[in-house]
Backbone as a printed PyTorch tensor [residue, N CA C, xyz], in Angstrom:
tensor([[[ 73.8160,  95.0860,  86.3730],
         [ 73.6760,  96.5310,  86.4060],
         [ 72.3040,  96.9240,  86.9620]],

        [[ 71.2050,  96.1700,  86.4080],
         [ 69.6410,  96.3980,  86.9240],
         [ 69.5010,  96.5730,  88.5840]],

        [[ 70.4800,  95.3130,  88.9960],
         [ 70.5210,  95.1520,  90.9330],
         [ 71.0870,  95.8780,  91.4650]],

        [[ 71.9960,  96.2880,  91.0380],
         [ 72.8510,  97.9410,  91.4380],
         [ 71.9860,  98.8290,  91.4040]],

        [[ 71.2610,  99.0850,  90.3940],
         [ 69.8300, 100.0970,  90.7750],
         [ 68.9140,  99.4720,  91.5960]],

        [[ 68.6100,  98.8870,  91.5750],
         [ 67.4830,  98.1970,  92.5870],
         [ 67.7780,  98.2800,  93.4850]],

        [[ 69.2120,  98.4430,  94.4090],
         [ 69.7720,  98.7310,  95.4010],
         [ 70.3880,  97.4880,  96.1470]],

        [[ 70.5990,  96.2370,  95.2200],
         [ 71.1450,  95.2540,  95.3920],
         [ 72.8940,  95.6340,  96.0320]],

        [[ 73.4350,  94.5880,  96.3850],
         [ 74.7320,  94.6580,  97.5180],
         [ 75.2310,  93.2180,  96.7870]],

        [[ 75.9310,  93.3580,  95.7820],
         [ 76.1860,  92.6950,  94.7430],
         [ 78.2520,  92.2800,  94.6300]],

        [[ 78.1470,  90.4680,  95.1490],
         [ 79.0760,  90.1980,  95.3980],
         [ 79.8230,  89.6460,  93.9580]],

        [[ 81.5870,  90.1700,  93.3220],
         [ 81.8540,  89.5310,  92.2320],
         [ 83.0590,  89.1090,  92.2510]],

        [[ 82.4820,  87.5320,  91.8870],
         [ 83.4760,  86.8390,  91.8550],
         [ 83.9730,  86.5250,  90.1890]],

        [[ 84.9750,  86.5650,  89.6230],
         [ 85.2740,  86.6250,  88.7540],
         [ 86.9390,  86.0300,  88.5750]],

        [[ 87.4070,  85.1460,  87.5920],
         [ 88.6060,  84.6750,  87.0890],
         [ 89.0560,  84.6560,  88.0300]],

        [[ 90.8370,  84.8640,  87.5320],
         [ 92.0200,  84.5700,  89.0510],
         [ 91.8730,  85.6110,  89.4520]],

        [[ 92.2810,  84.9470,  90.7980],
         [ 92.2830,  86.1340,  92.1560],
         [ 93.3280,  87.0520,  91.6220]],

        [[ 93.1390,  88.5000,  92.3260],
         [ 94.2050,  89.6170,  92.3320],
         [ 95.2630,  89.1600,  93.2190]],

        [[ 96.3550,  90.1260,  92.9100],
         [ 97.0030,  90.1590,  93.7360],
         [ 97.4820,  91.4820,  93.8750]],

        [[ 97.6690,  91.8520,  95.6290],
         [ 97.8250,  93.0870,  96.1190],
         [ 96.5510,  93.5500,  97.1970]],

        [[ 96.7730,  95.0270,  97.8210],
         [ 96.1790,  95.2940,  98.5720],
         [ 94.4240,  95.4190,  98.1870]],

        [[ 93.8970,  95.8960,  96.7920],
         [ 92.8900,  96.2230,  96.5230],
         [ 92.0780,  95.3530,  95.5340]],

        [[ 90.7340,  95.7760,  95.6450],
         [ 90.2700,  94.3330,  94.6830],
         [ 89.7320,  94.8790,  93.6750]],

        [[ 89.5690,  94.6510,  92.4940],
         [ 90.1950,  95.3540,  91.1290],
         [ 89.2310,  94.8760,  89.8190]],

        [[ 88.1450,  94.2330,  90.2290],
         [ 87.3580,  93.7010,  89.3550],
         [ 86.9090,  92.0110,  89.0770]],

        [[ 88.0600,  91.3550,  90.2980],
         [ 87.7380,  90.1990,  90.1450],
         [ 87.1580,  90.0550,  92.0390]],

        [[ 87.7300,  89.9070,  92.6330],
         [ 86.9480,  89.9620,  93.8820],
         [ 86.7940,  91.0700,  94.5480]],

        [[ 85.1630,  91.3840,  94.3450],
         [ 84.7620,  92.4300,  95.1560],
         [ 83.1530,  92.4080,  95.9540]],

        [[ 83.1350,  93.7100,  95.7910],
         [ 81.4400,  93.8080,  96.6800],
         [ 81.4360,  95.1100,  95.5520]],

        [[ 80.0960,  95.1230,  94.7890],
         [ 79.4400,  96.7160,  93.9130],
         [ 78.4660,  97.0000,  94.7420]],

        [[ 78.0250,  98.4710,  94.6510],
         [ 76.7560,  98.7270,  95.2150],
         [ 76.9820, 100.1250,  93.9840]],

        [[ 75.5070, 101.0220,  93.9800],
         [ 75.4250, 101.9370,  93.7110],
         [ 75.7110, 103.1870,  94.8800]],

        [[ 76.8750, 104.5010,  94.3640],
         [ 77.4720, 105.1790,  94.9760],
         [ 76.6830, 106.4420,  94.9620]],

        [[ 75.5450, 106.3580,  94.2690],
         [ 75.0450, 107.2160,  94.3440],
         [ 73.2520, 107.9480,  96.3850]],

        [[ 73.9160, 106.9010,  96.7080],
         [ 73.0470, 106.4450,  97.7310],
         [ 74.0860, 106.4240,  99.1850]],

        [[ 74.2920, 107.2560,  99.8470],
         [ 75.5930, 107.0960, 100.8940],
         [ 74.5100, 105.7130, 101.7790]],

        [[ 73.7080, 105.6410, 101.6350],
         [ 72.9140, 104.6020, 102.7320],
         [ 73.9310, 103.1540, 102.3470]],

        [[ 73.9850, 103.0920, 100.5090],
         [ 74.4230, 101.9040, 100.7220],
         [ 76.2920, 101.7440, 101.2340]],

        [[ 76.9590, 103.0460, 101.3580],
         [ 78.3700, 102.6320, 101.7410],
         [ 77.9310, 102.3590, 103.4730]],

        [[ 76.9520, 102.7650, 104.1280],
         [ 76.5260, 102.3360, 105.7120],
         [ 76.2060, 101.1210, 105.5970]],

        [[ 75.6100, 100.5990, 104.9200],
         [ 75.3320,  99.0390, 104.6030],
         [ 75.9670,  97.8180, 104.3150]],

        [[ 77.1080,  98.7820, 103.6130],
         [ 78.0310,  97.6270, 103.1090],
         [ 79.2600,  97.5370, 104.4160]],

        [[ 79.4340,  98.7250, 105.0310],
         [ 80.6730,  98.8790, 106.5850],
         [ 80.0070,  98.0810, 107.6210]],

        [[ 78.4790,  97.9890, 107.4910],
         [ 77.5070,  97.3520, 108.9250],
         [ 77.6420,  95.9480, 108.2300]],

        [[ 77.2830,  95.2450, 107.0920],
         [ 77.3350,  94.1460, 106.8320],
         [ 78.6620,  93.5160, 106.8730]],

        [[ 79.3980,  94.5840, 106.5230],
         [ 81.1850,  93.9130, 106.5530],
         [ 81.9680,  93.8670, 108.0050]],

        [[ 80.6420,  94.5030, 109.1710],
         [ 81.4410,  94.2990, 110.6820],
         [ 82.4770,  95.4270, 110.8340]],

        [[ 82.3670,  96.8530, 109.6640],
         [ 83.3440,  97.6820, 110.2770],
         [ 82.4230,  98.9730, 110.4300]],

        [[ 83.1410,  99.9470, 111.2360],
         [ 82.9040, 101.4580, 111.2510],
         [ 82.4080, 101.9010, 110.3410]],

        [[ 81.2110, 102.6720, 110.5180],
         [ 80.0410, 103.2920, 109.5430],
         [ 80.8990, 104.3930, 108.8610]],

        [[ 81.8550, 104.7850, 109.3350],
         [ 82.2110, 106.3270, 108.9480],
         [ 83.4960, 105.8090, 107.1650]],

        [[ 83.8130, 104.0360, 107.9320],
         [ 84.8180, 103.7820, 106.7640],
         [ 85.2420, 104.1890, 105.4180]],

        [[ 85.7160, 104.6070, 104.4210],
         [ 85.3300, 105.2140, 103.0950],
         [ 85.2830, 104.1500, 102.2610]],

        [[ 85.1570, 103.9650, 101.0300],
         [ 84.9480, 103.1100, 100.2290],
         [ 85.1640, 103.5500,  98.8460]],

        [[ 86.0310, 102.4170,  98.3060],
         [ 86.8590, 103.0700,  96.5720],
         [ 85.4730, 102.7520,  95.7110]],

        [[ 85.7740, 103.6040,  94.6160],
         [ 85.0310, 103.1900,  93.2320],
         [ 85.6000, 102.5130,  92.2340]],

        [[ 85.2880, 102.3000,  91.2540],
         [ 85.6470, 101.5330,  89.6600],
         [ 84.8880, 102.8500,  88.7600]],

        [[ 85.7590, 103.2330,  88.0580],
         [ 85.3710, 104.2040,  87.4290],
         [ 85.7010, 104.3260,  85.7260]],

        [[ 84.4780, 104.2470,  84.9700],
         [ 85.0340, 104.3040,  83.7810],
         [ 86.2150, 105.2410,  83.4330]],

        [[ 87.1660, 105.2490,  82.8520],
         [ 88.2690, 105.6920,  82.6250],
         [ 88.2910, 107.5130,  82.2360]],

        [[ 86.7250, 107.2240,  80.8810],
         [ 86.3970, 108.0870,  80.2380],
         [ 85.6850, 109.2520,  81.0920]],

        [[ 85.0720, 108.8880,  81.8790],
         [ 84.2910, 109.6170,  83.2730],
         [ 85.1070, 110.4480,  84.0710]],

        [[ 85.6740, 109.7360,  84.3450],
         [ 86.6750, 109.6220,  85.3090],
         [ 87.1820, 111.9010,  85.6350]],

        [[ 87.3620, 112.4900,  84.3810],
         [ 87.5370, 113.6930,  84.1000],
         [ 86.6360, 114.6120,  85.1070]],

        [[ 84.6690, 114.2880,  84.7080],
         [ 83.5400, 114.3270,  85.2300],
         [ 83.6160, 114.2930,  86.4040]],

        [[ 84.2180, 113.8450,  87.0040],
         [ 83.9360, 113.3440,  88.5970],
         [ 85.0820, 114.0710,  89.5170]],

        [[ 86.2380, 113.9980,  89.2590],
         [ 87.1850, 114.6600,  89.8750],
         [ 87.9250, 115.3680,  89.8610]],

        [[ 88.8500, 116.0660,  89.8740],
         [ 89.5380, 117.2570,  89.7990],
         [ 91.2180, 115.9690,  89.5740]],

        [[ 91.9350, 116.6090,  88.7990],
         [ 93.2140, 116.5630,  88.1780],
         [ 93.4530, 115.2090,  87.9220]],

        [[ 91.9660, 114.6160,  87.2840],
         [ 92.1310, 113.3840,  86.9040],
         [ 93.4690, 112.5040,  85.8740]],

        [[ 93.6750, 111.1600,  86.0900],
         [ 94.6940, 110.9350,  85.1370],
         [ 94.1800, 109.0410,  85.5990]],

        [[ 94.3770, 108.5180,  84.9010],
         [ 94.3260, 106.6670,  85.0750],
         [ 94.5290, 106.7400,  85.9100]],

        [[ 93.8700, 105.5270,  86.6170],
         [ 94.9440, 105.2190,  87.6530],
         [ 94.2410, 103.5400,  88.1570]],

        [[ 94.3190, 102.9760,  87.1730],
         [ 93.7950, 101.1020,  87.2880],
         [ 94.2810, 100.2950,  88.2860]],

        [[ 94.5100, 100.5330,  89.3090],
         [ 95.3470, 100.0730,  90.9290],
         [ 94.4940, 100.1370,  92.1270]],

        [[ 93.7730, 101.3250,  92.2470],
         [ 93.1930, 101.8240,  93.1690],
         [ 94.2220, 102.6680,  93.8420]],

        [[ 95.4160, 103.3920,  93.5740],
         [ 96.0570, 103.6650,  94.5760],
         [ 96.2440, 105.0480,  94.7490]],

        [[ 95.4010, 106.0050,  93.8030],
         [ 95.2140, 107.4430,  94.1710],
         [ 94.2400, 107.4500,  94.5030]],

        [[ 93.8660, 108.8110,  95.5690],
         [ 92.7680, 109.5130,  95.7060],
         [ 92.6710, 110.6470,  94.6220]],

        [[ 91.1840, 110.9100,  94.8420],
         [ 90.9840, 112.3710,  93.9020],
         [ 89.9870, 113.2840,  94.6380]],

        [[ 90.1020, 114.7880,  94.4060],
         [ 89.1420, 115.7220,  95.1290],
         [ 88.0850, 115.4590,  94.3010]],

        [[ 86.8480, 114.9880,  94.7630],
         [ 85.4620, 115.2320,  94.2410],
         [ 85.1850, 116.1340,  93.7360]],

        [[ 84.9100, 116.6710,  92.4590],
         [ 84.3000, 117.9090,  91.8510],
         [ 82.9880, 118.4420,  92.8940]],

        [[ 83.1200, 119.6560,  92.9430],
         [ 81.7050, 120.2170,  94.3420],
         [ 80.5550, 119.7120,  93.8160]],

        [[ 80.2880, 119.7530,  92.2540],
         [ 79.4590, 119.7100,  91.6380],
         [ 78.8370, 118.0740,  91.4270]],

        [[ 79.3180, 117.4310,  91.8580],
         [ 79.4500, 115.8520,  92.0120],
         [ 79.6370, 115.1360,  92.8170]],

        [[ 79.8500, 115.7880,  94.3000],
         [ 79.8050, 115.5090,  95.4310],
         [ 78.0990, 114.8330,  95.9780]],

        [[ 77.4160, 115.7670,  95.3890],
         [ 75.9310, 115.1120,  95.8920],
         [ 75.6940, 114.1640,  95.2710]],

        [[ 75.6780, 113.7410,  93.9660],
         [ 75.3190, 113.1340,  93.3230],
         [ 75.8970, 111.3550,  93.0890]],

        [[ 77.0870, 111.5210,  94.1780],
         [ 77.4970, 110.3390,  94.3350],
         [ 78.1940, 110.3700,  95.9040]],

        [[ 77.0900, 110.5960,  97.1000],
         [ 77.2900, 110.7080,  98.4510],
         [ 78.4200, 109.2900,  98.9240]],

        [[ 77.6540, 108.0220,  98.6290],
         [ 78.3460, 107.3410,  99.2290],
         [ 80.2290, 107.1620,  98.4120]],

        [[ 80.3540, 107.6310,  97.7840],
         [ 82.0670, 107.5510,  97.3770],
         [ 82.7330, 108.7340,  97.7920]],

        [[ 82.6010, 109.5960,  98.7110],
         [ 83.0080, 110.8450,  99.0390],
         [ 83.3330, 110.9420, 100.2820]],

        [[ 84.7690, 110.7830, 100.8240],
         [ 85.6170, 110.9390, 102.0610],
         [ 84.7800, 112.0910, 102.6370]],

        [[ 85.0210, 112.1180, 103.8730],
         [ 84.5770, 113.4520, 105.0340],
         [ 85.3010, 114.3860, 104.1900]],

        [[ 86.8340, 114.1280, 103.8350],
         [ 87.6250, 115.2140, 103.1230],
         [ 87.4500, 115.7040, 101.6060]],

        [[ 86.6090, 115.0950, 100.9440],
         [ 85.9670, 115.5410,  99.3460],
         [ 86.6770, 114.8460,  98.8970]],

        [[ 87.4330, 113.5800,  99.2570],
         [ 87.7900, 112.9140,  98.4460],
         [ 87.5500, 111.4320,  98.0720]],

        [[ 88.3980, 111.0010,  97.1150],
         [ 87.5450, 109.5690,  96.5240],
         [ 88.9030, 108.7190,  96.1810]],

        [[ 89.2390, 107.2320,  96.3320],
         [ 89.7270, 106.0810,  96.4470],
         [ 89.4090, 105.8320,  94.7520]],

        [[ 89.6840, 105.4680,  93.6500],
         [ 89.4650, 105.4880,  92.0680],
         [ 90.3700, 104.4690,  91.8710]],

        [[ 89.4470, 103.2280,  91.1040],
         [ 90.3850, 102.2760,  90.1340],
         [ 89.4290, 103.2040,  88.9480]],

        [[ 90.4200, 103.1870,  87.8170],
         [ 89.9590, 103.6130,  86.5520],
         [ 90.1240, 102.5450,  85.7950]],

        [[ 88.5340, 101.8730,  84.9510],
         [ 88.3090, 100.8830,  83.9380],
         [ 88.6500, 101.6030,  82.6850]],

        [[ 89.8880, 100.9380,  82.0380],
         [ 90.2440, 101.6930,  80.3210],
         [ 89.3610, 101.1450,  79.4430]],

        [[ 88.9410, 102.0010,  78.1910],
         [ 87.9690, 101.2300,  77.5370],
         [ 87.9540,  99.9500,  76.9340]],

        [[ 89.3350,  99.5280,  76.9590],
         [ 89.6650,  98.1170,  76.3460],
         [ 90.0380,  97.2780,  77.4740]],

        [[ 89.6760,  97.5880,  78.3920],
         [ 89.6080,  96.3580,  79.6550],
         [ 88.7960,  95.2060,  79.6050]],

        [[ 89.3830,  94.3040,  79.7190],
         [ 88.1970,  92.7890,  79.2560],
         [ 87.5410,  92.7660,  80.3210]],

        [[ 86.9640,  91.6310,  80.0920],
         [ 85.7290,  90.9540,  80.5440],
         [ 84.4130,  91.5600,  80.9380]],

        [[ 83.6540,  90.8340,  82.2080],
         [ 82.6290,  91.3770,  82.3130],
         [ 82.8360,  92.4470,  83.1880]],

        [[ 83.8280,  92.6800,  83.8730],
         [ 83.3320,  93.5710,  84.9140],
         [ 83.0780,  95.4400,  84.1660]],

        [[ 84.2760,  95.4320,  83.4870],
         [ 84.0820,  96.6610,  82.5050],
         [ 82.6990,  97.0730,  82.0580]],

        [[ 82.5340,  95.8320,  81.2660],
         [ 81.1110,  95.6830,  80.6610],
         [ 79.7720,  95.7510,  81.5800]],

        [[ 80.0680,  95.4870,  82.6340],
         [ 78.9130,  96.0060,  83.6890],
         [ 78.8870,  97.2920,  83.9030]],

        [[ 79.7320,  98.3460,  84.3140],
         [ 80.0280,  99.4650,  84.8300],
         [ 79.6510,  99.7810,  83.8600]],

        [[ 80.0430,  99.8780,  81.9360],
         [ 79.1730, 100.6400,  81.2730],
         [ 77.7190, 100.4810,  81.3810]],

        [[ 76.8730,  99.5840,  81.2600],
         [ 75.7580,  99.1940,  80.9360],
         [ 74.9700,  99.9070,  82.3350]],

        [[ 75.4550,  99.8860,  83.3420],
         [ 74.8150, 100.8610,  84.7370],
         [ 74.9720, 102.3910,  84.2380]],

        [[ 76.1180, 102.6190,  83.3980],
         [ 76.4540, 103.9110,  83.1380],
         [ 75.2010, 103.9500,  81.7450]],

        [[ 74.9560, 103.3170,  81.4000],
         [ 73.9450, 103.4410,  80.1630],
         [ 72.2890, 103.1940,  80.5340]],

        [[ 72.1660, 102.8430,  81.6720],
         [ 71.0390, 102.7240,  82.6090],
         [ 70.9260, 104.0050,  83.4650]],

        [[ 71.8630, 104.5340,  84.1040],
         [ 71.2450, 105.3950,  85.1450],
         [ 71.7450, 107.0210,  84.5800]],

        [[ 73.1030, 107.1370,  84.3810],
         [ 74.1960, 108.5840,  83.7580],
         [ 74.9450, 108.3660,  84.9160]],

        [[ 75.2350, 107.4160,  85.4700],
         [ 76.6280, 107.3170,  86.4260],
         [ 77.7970, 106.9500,  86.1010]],

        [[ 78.6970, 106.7940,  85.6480],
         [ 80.1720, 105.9340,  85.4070],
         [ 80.7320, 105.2130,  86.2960]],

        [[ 80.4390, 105.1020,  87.6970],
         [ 81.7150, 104.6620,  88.5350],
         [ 80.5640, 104.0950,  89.7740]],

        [[ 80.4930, 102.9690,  90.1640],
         [ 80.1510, 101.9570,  91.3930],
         [ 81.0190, 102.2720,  92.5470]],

        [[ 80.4010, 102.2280,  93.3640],
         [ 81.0750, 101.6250,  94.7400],
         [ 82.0560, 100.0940,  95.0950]],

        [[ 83.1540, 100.4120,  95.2940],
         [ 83.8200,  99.0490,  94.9910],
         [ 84.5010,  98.4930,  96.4860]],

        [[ 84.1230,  97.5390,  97.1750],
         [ 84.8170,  97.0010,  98.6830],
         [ 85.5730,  95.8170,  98.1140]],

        [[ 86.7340,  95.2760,  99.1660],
         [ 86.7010,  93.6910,  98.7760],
         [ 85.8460,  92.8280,  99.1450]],

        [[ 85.9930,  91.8730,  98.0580],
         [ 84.8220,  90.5680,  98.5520],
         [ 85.3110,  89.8110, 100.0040]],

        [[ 84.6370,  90.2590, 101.3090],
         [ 85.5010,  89.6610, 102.5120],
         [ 84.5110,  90.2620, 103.7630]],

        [[ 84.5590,  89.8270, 104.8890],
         [ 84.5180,  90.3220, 105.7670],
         [ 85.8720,  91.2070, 106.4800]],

        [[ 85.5450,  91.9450, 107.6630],
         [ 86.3840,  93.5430, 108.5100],
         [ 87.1540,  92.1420, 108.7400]],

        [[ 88.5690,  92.4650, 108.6630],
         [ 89.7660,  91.8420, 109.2980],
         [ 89.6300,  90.3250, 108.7660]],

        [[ 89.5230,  89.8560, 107.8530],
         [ 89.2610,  88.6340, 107.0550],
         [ 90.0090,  89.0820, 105.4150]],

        [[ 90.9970,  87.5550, 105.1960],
         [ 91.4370,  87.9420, 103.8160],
         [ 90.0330,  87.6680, 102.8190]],

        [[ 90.6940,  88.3570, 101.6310],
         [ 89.5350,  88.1070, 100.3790],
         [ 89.2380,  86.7660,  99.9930]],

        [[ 87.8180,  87.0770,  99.8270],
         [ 87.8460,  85.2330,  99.2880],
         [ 88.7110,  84.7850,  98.4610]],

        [[ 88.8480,  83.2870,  98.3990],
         [ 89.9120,  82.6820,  97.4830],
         [ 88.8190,  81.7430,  96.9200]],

        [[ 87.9180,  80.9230,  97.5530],
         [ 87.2790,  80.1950,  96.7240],
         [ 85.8020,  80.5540,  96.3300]],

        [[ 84.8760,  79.7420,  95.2470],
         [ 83.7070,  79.8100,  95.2490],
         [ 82.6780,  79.8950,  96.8070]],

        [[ 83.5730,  78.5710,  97.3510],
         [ 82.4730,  78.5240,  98.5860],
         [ 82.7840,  79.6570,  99.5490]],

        [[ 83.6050,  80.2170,  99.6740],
         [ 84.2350,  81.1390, 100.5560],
         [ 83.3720,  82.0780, 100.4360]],

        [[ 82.9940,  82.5280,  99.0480],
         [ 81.9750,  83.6680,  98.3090],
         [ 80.6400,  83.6230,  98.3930]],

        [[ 80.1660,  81.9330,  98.4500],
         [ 78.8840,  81.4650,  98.7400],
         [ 78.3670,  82.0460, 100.2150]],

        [[ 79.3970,  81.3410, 101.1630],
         [ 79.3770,  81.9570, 102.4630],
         [ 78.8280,  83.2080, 102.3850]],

        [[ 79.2290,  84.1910, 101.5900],
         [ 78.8630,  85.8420, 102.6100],
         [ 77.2810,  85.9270, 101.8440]],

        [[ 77.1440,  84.8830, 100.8910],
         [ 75.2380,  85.1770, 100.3040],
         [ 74.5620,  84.5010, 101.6220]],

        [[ 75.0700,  83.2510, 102.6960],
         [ 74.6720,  83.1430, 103.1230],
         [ 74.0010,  83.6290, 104.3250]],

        [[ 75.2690,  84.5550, 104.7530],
         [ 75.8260,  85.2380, 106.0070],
         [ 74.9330,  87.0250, 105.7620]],

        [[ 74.6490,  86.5950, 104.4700],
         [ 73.9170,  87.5870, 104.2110],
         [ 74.9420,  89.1000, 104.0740]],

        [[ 75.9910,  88.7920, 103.6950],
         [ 76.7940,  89.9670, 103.3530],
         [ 76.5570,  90.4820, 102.6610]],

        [[ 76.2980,  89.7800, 101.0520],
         [ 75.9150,  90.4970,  99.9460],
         [ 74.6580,  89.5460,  99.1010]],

        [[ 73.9740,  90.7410,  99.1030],
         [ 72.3970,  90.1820,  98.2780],
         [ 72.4770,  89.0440,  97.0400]],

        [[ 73.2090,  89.0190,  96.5750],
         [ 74.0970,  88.2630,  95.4250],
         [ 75.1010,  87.8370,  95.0870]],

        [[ 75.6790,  87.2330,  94.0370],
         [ 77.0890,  87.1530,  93.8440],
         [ 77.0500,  86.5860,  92.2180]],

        [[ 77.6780,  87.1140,  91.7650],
         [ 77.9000,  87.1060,  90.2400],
         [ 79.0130,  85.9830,  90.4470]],

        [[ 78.9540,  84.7870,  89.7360],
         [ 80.1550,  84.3290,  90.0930],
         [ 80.5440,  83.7900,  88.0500]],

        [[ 81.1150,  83.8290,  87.5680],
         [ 81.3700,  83.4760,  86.1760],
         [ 80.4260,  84.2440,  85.2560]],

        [[ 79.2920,  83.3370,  84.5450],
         [ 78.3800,  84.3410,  83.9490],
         [ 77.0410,  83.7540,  85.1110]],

        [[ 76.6590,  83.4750,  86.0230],
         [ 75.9500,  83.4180,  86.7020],
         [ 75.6290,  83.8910,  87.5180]],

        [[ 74.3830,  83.9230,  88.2410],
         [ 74.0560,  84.6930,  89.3660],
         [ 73.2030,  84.0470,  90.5440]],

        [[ 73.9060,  83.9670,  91.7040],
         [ 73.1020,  83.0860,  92.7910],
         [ 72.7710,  84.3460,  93.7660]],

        [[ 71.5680,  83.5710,  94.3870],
         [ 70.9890,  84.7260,  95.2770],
         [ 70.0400,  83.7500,  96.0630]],

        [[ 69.6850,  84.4940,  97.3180],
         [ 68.6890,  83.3230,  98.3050],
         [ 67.4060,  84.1420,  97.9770]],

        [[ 66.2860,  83.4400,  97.7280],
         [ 64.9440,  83.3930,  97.4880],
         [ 64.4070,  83.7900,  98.3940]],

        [[ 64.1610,  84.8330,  98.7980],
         [ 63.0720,  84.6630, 100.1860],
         [ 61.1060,  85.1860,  99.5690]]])
């Protein structure tokens, strides 16, 4: 949660892979959404179009806060209109059209990834990260450790959480 503020580009690898179009807490890319610089960062490092949009992970409970005619939605597969009032305050998760891409974390969702998103939400007053898949533009999601190692190398993402650990290159 600390590197998400720091402005870290924070790769997570976590348990079995998903399955389906979106990546859901076990393979992804976090950044903080409150910074549109970092959704330009994460489209330039991932080899796609700056203008691309990019989903969040959103505490469940938040979730109200942030958008207009909120309801669950743990898939990624609705959009929601950005509240006007919350539009600035979280630039990089906000379509050209005021809208936003939302997996919603329920409060009894295991593991760590839940447990991160609060603890940023208890660090900064945000609820909801910036969420990509863990991958490069036109490349499937990683499947293995080393696959994931790769993009710390490649310099995709500043880090990578992989189990309860954290690797990162030293410079």
């Amino acid at each position: 949660a600390q590197q998400l503020l720091d402005g870290k580009i924070i790769g997570w690898f976590q348990g079995p892979e998903e399955y389906g179009p979106r990546s859901l807490g076990n393979r992804c890319i976090l950044a903080d959404a409150r910074s549109v610089a970092n959704r330009e960062e994460i489209n330039r490092r991932k080899g796609r179009e700056l203008w691309i949009p990019l989903g969040v992970s959103c505490l469940e409970e938040c979730g109200a806060g942030y958008f207009e005619r909120w309801q669950p939605t743990p898939f990624m597969t609705r959009t929601f209109s950005v509240r006007g009032d919350q539009q600035q305050l979280i630039p990089a998760a906000v379509h050209a059209d005021g809208t936003c891409r939302v997996q919603s974390l329920a409060p009894h969702a295991p593991g760590l990834f839940r447990k991160t998103v609060e603890c940023y939400y208890g660090l900064c007053g945000t609820g909801l990260v910036l969420n990509s898949s863990l991958n490069r533009h036109s490349e499937p999601i990683v499947h293995r450790p080393a696959e994931a190692m790769e993009l710390v190398l490649q310099e995709v993402i500043d880090e990578l959480v992989i189990g309860d650990g954290i690797i990162k290159i030293k410079t």
